Backbone as JSON Lines, residues from 0, in Angstrom:
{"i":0,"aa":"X","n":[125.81,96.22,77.85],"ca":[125.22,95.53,78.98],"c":[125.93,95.96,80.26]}
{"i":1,"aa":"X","n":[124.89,96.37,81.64],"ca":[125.74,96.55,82.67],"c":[126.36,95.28,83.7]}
{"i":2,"aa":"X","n":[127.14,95.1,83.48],"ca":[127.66,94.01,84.43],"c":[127.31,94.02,85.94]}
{"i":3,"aa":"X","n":[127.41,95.09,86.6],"ca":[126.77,95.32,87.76],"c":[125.27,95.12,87.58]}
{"i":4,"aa":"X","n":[124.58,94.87,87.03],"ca":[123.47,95.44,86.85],"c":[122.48,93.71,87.65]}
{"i":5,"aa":"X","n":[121.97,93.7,88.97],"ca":[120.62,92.7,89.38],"c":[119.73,93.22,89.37]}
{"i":6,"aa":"X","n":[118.45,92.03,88.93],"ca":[117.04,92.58,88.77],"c":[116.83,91.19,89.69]}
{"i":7,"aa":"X","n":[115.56,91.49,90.13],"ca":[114.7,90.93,91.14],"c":[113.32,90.85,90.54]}
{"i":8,"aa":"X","n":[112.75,89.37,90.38],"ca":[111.22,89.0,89.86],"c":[110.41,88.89,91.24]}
{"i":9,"aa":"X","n":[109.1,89.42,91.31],"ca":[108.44,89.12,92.53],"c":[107.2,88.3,91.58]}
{"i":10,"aa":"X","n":[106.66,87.3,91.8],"ca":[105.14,86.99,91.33],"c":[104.3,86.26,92.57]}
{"i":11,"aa":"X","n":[103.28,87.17,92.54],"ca":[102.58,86.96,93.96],"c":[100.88,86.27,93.49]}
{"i":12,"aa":"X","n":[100.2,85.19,94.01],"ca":[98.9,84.84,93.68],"c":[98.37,84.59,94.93]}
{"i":13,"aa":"X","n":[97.39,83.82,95.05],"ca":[96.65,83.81,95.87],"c":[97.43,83.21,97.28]}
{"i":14,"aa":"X","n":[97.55,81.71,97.39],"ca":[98.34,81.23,97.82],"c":[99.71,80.96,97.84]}
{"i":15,"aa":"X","n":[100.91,81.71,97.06],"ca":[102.37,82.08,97.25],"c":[102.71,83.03,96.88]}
{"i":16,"aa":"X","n":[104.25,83.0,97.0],"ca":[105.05,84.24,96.44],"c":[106.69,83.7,95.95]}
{"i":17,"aa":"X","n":[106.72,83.86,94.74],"ca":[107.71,83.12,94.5],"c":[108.69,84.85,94.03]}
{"i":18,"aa":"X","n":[109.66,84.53,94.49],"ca":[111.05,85.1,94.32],"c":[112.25,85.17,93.43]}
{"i":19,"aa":"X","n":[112.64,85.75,93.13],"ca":[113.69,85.01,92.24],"c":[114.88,86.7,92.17]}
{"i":20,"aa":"X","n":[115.86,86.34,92.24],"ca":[117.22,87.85,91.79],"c":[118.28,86.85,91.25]}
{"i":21,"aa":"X","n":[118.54,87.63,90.15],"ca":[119.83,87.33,88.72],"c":[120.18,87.75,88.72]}
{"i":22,"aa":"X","n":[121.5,88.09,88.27],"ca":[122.57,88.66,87.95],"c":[122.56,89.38,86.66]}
{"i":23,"aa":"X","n":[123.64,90.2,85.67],"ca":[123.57,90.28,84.63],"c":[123.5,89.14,83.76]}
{"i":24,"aa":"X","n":[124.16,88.33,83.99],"ca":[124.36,87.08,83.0],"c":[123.17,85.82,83.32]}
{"i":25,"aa":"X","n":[121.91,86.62,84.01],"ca":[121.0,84.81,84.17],"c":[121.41,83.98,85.41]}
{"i":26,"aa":"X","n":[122.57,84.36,86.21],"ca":[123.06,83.48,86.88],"c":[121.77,83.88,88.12]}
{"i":27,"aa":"X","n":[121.51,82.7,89.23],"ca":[120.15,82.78,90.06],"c":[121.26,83.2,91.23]}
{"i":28,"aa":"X","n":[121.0,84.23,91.75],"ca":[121.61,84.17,93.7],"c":[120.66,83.94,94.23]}
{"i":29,"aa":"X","n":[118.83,84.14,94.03],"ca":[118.33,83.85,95.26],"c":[117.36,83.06,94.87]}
{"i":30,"aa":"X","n":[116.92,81.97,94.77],"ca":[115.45,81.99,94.3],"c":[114.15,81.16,95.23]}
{"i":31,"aa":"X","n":[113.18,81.44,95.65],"ca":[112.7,81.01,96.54],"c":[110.55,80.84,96.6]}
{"i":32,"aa":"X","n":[110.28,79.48,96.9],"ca":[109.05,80.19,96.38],"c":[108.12,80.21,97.93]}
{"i":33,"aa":"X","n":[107.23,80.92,98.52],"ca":[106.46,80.65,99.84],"c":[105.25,80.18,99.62]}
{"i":34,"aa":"X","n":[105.29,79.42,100.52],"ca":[103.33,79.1,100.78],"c":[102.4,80.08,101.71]}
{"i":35,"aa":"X","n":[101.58,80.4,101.79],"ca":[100.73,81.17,102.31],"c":[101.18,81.4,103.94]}
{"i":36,"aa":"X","n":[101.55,80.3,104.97],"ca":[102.05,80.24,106.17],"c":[103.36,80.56,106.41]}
{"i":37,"aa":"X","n":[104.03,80.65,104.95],"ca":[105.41,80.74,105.22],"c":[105.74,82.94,104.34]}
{"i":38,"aa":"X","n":[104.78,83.35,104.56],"ca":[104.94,84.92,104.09],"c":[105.83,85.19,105.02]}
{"i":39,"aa":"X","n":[106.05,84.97,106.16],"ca":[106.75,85.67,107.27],"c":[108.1,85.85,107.36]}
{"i":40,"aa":"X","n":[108.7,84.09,106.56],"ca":[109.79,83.85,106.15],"c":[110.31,84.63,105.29]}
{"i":41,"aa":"X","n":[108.8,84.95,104.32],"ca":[109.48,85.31,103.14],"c":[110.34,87.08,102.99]}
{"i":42,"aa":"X","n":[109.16,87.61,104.52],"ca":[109.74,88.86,104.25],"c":[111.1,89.29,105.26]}
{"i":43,"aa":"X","n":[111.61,87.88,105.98],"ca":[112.66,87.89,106.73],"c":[113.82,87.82,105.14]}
{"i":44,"aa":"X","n":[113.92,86.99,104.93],"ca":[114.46,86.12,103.7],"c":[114.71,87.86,102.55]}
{"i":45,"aa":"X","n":[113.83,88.52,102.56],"ca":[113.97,89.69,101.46],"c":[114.92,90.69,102.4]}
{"i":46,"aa":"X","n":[114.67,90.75,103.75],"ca":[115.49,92.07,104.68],"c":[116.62,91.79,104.33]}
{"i":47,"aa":"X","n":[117.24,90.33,104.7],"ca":[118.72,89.64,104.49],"c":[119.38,89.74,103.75]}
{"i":48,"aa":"X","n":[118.51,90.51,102.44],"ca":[119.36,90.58,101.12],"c":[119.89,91.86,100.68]}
């Protein structure tokens, strides 16, 4: 297993976009979900990372 190793979930539908980045071990650093008005946030919120 790589210890360094984050993955990042994107799941996108009609009305949100929910977020989520783990660590190797499951642990959550980011997780976040948007509503349709709030996309703007969401792609501030992804630069930051």
């Amino acid at each position: 297993m790589d210890r360094n190793r984050i993955v990042a979930g994107l799941d996108v539908h009609k009305d949100s976009v929910y977020l989520c980045i783990m660590r190797y071990d499951e642990a959550i650093i980011f997780e976040k979900m948007y509503g349709t008005p709030r996309l703007f946030h969401f792609m501030i919120a992804l630069q930051s990372q």
